[in-house]
Short mmCIF file of C-alpha atoms and ligand atoms in Angstrom, two decimals:
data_model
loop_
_atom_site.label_atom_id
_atom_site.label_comp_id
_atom_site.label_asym_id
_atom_site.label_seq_id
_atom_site.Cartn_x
_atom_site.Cartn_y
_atom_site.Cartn_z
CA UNK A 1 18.15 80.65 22.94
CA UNK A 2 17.87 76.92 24.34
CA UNK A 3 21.37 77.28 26.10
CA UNK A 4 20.68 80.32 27.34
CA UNK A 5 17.50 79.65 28.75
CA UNK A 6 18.91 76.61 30.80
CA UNK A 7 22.25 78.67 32.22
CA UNK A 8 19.70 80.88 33.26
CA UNK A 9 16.90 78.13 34.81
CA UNK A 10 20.89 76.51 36.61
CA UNK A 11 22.16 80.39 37.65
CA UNK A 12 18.43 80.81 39.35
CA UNK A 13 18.36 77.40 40.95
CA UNK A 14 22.68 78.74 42.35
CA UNK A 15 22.00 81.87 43.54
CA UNK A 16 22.19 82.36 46.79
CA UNK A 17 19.84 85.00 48.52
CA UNK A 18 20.97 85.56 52.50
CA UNK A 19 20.26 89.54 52.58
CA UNK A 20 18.39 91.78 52.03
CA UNK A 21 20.35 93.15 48.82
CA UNK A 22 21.24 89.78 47.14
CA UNK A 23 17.26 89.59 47.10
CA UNK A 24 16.92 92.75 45.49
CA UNK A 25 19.48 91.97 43.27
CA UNK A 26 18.29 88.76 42.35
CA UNK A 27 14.51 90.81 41.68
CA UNK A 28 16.33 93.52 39.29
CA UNK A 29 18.49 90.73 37.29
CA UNK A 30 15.84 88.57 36.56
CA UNK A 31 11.84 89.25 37.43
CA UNK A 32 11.56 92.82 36.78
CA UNK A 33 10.03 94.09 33.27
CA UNK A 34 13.06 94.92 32.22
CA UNK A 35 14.83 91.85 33.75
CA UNK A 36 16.80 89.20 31.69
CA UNK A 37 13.46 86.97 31.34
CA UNK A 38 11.49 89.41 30.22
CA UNK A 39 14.08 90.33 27.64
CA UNK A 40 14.23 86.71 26.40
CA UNK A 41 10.20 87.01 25.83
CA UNK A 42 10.76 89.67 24.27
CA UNK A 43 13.12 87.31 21.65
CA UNK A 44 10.19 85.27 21.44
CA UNK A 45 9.33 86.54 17.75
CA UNK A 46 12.24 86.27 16.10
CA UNK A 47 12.36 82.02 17.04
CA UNK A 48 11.49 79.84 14.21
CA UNK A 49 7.68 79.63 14.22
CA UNK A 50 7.75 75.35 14.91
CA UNK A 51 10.06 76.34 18.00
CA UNK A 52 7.98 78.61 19.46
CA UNK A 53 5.72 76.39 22.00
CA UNK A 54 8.57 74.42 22.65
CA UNK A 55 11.05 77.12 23.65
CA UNK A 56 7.99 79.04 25.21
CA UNK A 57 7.13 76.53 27.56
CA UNK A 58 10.87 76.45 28.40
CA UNK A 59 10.59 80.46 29.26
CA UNK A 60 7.45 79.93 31.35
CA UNK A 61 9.10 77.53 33.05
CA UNK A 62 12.00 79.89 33.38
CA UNK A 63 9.65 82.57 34.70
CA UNK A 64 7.39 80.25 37.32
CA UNK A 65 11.03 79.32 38.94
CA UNK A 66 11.86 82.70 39.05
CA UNK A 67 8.91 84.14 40.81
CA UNK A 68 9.13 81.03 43.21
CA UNK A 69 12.37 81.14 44.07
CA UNK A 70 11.79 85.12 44.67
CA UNK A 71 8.99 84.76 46.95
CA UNK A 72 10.47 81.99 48.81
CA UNK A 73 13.30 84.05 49.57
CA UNK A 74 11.34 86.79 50.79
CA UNK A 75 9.37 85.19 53.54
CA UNK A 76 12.34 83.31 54.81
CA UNK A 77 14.22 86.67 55.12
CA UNK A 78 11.70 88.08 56.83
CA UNK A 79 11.21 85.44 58.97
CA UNK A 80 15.37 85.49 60.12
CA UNK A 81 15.20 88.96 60.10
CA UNK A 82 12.22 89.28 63.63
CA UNK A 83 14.04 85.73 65.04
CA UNK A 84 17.54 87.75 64.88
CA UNK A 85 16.09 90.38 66.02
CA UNK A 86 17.72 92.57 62.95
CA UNK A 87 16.70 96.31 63.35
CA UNK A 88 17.99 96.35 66.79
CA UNK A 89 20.92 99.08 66.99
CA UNK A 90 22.88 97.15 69.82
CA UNK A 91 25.55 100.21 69.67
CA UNK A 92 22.51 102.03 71.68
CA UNK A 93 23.13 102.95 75.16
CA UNK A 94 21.09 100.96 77.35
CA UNK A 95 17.63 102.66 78.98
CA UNK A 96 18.24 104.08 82.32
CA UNK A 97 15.27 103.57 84.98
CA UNK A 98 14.26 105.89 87.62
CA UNK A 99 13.72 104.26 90.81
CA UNK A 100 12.47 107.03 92.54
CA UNK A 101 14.54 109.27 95.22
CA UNK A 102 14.20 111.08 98.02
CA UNK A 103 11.90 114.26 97.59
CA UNK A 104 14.03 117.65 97.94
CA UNK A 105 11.37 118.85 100.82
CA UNK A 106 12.09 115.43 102.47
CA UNK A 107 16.05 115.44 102.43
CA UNK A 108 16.31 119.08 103.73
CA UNK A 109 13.96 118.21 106.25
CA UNK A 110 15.99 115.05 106.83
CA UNK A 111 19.18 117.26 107.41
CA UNK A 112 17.61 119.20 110.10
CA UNK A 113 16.33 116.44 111.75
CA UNK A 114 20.00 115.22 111.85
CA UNK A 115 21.25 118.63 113.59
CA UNK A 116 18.55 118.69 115.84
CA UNK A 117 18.97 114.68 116.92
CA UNK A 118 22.29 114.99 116.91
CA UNK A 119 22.04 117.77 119.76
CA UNK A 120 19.57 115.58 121.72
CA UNK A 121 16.21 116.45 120.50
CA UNK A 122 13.66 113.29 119.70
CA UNK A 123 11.18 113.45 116.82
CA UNK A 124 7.42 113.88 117.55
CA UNK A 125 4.32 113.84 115.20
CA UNK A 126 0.58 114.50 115.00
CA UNK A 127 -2.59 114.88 113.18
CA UNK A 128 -2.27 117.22 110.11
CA UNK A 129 -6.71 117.35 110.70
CA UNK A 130 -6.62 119.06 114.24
CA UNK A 131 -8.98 120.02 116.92
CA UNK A 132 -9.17 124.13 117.05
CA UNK A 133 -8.74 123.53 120.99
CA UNK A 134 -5.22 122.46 120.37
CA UNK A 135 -4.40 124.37 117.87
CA UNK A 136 -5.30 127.95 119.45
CA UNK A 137 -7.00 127.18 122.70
CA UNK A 138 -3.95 125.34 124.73
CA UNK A 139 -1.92 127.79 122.64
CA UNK A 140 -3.09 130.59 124.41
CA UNK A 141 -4.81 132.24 122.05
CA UNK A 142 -7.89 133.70 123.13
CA UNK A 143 -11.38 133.69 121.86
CA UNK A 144 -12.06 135.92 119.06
CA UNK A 145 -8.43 137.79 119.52
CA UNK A 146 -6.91 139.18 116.62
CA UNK A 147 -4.12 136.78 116.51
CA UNK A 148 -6.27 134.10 115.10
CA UNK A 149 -6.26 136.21 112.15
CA UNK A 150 -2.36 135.89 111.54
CA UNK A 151 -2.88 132.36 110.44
CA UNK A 152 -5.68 131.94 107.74
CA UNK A 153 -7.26 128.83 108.87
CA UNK A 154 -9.13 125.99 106.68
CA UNK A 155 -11.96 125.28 109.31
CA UNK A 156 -13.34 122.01 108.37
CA UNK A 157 -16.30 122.23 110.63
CA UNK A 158 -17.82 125.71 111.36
CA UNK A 159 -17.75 128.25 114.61
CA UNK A 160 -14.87 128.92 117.01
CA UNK A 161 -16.10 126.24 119.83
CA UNK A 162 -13.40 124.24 121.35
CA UNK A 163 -14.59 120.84 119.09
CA UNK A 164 -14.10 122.77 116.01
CA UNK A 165 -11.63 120.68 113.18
CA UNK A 166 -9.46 122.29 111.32
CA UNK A 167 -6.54 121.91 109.08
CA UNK A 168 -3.74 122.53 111.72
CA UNK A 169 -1.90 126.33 110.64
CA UNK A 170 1.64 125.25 112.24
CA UNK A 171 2.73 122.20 114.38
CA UNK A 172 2.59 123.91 117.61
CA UNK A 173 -0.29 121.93 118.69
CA UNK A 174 2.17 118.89 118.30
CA UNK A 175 4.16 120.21 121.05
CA UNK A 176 0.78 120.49 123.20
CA UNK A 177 0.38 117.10 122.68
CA UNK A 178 3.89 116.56 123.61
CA UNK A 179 3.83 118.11 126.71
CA UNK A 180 0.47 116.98 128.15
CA UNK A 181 1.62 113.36 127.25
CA UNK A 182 5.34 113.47 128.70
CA UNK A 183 6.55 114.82 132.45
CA UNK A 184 9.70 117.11 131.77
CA UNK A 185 12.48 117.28 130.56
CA UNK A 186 11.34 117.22 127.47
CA UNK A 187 13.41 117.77 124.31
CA UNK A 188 11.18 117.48 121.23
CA UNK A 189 11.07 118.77 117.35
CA UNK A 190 7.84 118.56 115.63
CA UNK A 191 8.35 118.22 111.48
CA UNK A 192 5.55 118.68 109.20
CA UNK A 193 2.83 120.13 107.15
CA UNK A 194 0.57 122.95 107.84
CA UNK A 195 -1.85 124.68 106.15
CA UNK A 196 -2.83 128.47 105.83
CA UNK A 197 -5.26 130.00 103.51
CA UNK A 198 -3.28 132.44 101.02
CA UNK A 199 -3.22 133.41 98.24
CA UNK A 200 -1.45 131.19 96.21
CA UNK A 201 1.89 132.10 94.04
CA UNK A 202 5.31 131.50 93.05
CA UNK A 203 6.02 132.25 96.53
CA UNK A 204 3.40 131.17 98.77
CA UNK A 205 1.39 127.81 99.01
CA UNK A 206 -1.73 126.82 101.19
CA UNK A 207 0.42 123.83 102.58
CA UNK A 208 3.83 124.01 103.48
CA UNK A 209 6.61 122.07 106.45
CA UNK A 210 7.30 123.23 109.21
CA UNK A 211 9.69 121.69 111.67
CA UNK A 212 9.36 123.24 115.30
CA UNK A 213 11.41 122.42 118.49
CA UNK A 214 10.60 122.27 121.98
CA UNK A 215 13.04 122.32 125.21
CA UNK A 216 11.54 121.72 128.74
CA UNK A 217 13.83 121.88 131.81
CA UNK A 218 14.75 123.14 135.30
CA UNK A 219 16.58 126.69 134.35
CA UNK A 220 16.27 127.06 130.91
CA UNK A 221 16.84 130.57 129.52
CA UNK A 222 16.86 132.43 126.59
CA UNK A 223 20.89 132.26 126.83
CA UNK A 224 20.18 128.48 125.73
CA UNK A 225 17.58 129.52 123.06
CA UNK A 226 20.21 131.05 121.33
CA UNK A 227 22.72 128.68 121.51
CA UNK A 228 20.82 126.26 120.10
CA UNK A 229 20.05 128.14 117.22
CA UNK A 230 23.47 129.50 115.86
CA UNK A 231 24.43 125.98 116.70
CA UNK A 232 21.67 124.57 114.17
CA UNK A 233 21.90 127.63 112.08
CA UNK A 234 26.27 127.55 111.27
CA UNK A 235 25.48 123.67 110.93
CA UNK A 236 22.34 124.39 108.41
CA UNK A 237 24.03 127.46 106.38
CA UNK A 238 27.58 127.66 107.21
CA UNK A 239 29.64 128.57 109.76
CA UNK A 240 30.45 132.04 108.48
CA UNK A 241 26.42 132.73 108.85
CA UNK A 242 25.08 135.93 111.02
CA UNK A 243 21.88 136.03 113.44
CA UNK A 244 19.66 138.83 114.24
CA UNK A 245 16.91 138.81 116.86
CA UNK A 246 14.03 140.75 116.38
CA UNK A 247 11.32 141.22 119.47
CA UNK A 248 8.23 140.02 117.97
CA UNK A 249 4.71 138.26 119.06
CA UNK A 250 3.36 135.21 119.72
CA UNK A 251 0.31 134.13 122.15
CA UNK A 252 2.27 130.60 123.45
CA UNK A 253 5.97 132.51 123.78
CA UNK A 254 7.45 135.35 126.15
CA UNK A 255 9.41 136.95 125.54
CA UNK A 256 9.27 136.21 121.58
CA UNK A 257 11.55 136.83 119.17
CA UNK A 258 12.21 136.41 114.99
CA UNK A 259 15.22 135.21 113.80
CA UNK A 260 16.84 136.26 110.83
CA UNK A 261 20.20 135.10 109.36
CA UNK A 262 22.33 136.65 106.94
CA UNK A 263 21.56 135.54 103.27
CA UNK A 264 23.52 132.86 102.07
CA UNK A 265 22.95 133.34 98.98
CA UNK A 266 25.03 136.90 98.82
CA UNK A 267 26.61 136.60 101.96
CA UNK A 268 24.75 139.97 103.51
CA UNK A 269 25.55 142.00 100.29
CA UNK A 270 22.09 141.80 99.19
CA UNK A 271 20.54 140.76 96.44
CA UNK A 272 17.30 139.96 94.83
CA UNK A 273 16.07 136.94 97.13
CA UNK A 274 16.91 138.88 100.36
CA UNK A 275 15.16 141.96 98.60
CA UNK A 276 18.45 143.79 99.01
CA UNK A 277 18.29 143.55 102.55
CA UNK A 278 21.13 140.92 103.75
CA UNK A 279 19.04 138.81 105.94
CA UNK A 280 16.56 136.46 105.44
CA UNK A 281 13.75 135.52 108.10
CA UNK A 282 14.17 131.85 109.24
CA UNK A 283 11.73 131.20 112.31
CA UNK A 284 10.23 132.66 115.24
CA UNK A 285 10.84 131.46 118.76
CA UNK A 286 10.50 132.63 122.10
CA UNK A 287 10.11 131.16 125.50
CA UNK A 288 7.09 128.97 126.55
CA UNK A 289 4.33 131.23 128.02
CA UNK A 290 3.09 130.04 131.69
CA UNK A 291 -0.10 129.54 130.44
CA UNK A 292 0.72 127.25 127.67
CA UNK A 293 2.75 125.11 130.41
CA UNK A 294 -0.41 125.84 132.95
CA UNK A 295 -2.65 124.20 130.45
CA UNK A 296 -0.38 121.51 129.96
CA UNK A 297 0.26 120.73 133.60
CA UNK A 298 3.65 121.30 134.06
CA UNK A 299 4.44 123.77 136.96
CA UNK A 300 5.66 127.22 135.85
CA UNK A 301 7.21 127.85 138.62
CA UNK A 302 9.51 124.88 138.41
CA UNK A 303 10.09 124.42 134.88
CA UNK A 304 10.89 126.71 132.00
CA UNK A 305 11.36 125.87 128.40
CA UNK A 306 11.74 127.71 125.09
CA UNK A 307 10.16 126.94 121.79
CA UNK A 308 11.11 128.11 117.54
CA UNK A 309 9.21 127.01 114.33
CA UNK A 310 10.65 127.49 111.20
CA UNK A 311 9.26 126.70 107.72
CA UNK A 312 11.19 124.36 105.52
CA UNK A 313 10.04 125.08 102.32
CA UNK A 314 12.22 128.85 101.84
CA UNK A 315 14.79 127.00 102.61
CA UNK A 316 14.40 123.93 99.79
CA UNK A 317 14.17 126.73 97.04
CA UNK A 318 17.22 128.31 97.85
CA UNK A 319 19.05 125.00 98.43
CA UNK A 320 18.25 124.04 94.87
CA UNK A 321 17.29 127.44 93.16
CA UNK A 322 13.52 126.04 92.51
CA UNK A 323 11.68 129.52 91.61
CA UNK A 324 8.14 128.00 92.34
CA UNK A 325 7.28 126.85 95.68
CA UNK A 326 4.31 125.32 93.94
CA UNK A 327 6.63 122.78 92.37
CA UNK A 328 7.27 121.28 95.32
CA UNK A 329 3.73 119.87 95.59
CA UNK A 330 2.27 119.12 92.31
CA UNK A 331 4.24 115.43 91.93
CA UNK A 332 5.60 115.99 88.46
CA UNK A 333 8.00 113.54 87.46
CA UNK A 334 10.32 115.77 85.42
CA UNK A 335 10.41 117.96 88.47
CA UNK A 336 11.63 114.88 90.51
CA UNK A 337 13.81 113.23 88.15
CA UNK A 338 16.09 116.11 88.43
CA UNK A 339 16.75 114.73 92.03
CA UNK A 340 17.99 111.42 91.61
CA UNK A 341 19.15 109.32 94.78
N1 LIG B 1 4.06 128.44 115.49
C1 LIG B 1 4.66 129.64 114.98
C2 LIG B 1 4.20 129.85 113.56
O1 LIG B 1 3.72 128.96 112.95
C3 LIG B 1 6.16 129.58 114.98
C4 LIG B 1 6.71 129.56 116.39
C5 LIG B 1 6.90 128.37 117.04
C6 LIG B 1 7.00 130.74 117.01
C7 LIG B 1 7.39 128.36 118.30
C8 LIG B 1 7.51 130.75 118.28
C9 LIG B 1 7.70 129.55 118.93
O2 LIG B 1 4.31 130.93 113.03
#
């Protein structure tokens, strides 16, 4: 029992513990109830009764070396085991950041701004909080006439006087600015956000972009209207695209005019987002009304010019098949991580 207990007390003081498992097998060979020590107390009775302190201090001896060398192991493993940083899978891919992109509103408005700079027109901007007197008034839209009504406005202050403040409905009144700031020729888009008072779905938002244009020159014509927009139009949808004119109405433009182009989504066929039709409606335009240039300043008689304002938003959800145009304007990441840069 002696010799035994001393191979043991030598094979405890040997072993070497460097993992995880050696410690655990180290545990299940010698401390647990059923271990090798405990067996040896177990032995205890059958020693010759004059032996017994002697070879029992020997076992507790046995034992205390045991349990130190056990819990000695065990805070030095765990120790290694945060320093090495163990538990760390380094086989992981690493984590991918998003730095943040362009939005999709802002890089189709981006392309048109290219088509329309690249055929000479500069950029201009104004206040999105606009006086009702640009707005409507230079816009020759008279007091209390009906056509007020085709753009639900968010009046900020209250009445119809000329000091009124409102949330502007389209970026017209940017090209008011424009033209009582600048002598012609002036060649001028206006990109940016309006606001209108709908009712708000899938399909419809009380802020959306607009990007309008404005040409002012000695003998401009519809003939150049045009031009300019199957030029921006082939550029913007393909070069296989269609364009319809439609006489329509607007106070600033005469003659006016909506433009629809064939959907480019069936290629005229018609389908579901064209409502079967073949075309979808892209922006209405028209040539500058005298009075608009009258209460700008700039001679009628002398100069003639031609304005179009299209919304930018249609266009962004058919781009990138978004079926909420609310989407575009609530700011949710996992909307916008789907467009990295
Ligand atoms: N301002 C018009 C609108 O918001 C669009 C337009 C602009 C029409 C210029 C004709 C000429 O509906």
């Amino acid at each position: 029992m002696e010799n035994t207990i001393r191979s043991l007390q030598q094979e405890i003081i040997d072993f070497e513990i460097n993992t995880p498992e050696a410690l655990e097998t180290f545990r299940l060979r010698y401390t647990v109830r059923k271990g090798l020590i405990a067996t040896l107390f177990g032995q205890l009775k059958s020693v010759e009764p004059a032996e017994k302190p002697r070879i029992g201090q020997l076992l507790n001896e046995l034992k205390q070396s045991a349990d130190a060398r056990l819990s000695e192991a065990e805070e030095k493993l765990a120790a290694t085991t945060s320093e090495s940083g163990k538990g760390i899978d380094l086989t992981l891919p690493g984590r991918r950041y998003f730095t943040g992109s362009e939005h999709p509103v802002q890089k189709v408005l981006g392309e048109m701004k290219k088509i329309f700079s690249d055929m000479g027109f500069g950029i201009a901007t104004g206040p999105e909080l606009e006086l009702d007197h640009y707005n409507f008034d230079m816009l020759n839209f008279p007091p209390d006439h009906p056509a007020r009504d085709m753009q639900d406005t968010f009046f900020i202050t209250n009445g119809n006087a000329d000091s009124d403040v409102l949330l502007r409905t389209h970026t017209s009144p940017v090209q008011v600015r424009v033209m009582l700031d600048q002598k012609p020729p002036i060649r001028v888009i206006c990109p940016g956000k309006v606001y209108r008072n709908e009712a708000i779905s899938a399909r419809s938002y009380c802020v959306f972009h607009q990007l309008e244009g404005l040409y002012i020159d000695k003998n401009v014509s519809f003939a150049d209207l045009k031009a300019t927009i199957y030029s921006f139009s082939r550029q913007m949808f393909g070069s296989d695209v269609k364009l319809r004119f439609r006489p329509s109405f607007f106070p600033f433009t005469e003659p006016s005019a909506e433009v629809d182009v064939t959907c480019y989504l069936c290629g005229g066929k018609g389908c579901r987002v064209c409502k079967k039709s073949g075309w979808l409606e892209i922006m209405g335009c028209g040539m500058v009304h005298p009075n608009v240039m009258r209460n700008c300043g700039i001679d009628p008689e002398t100069w003639s010019g031609y304005a179009f304002g299209m919304g930018v938003d249609r266009t962004v959800l058919l781009r990138y098949k978004i079926d909420d145009i609310r989407l575009l304007f609530e700011n949710d990441l996992r909307m916008l991580r789907q467009f990295p840069a």
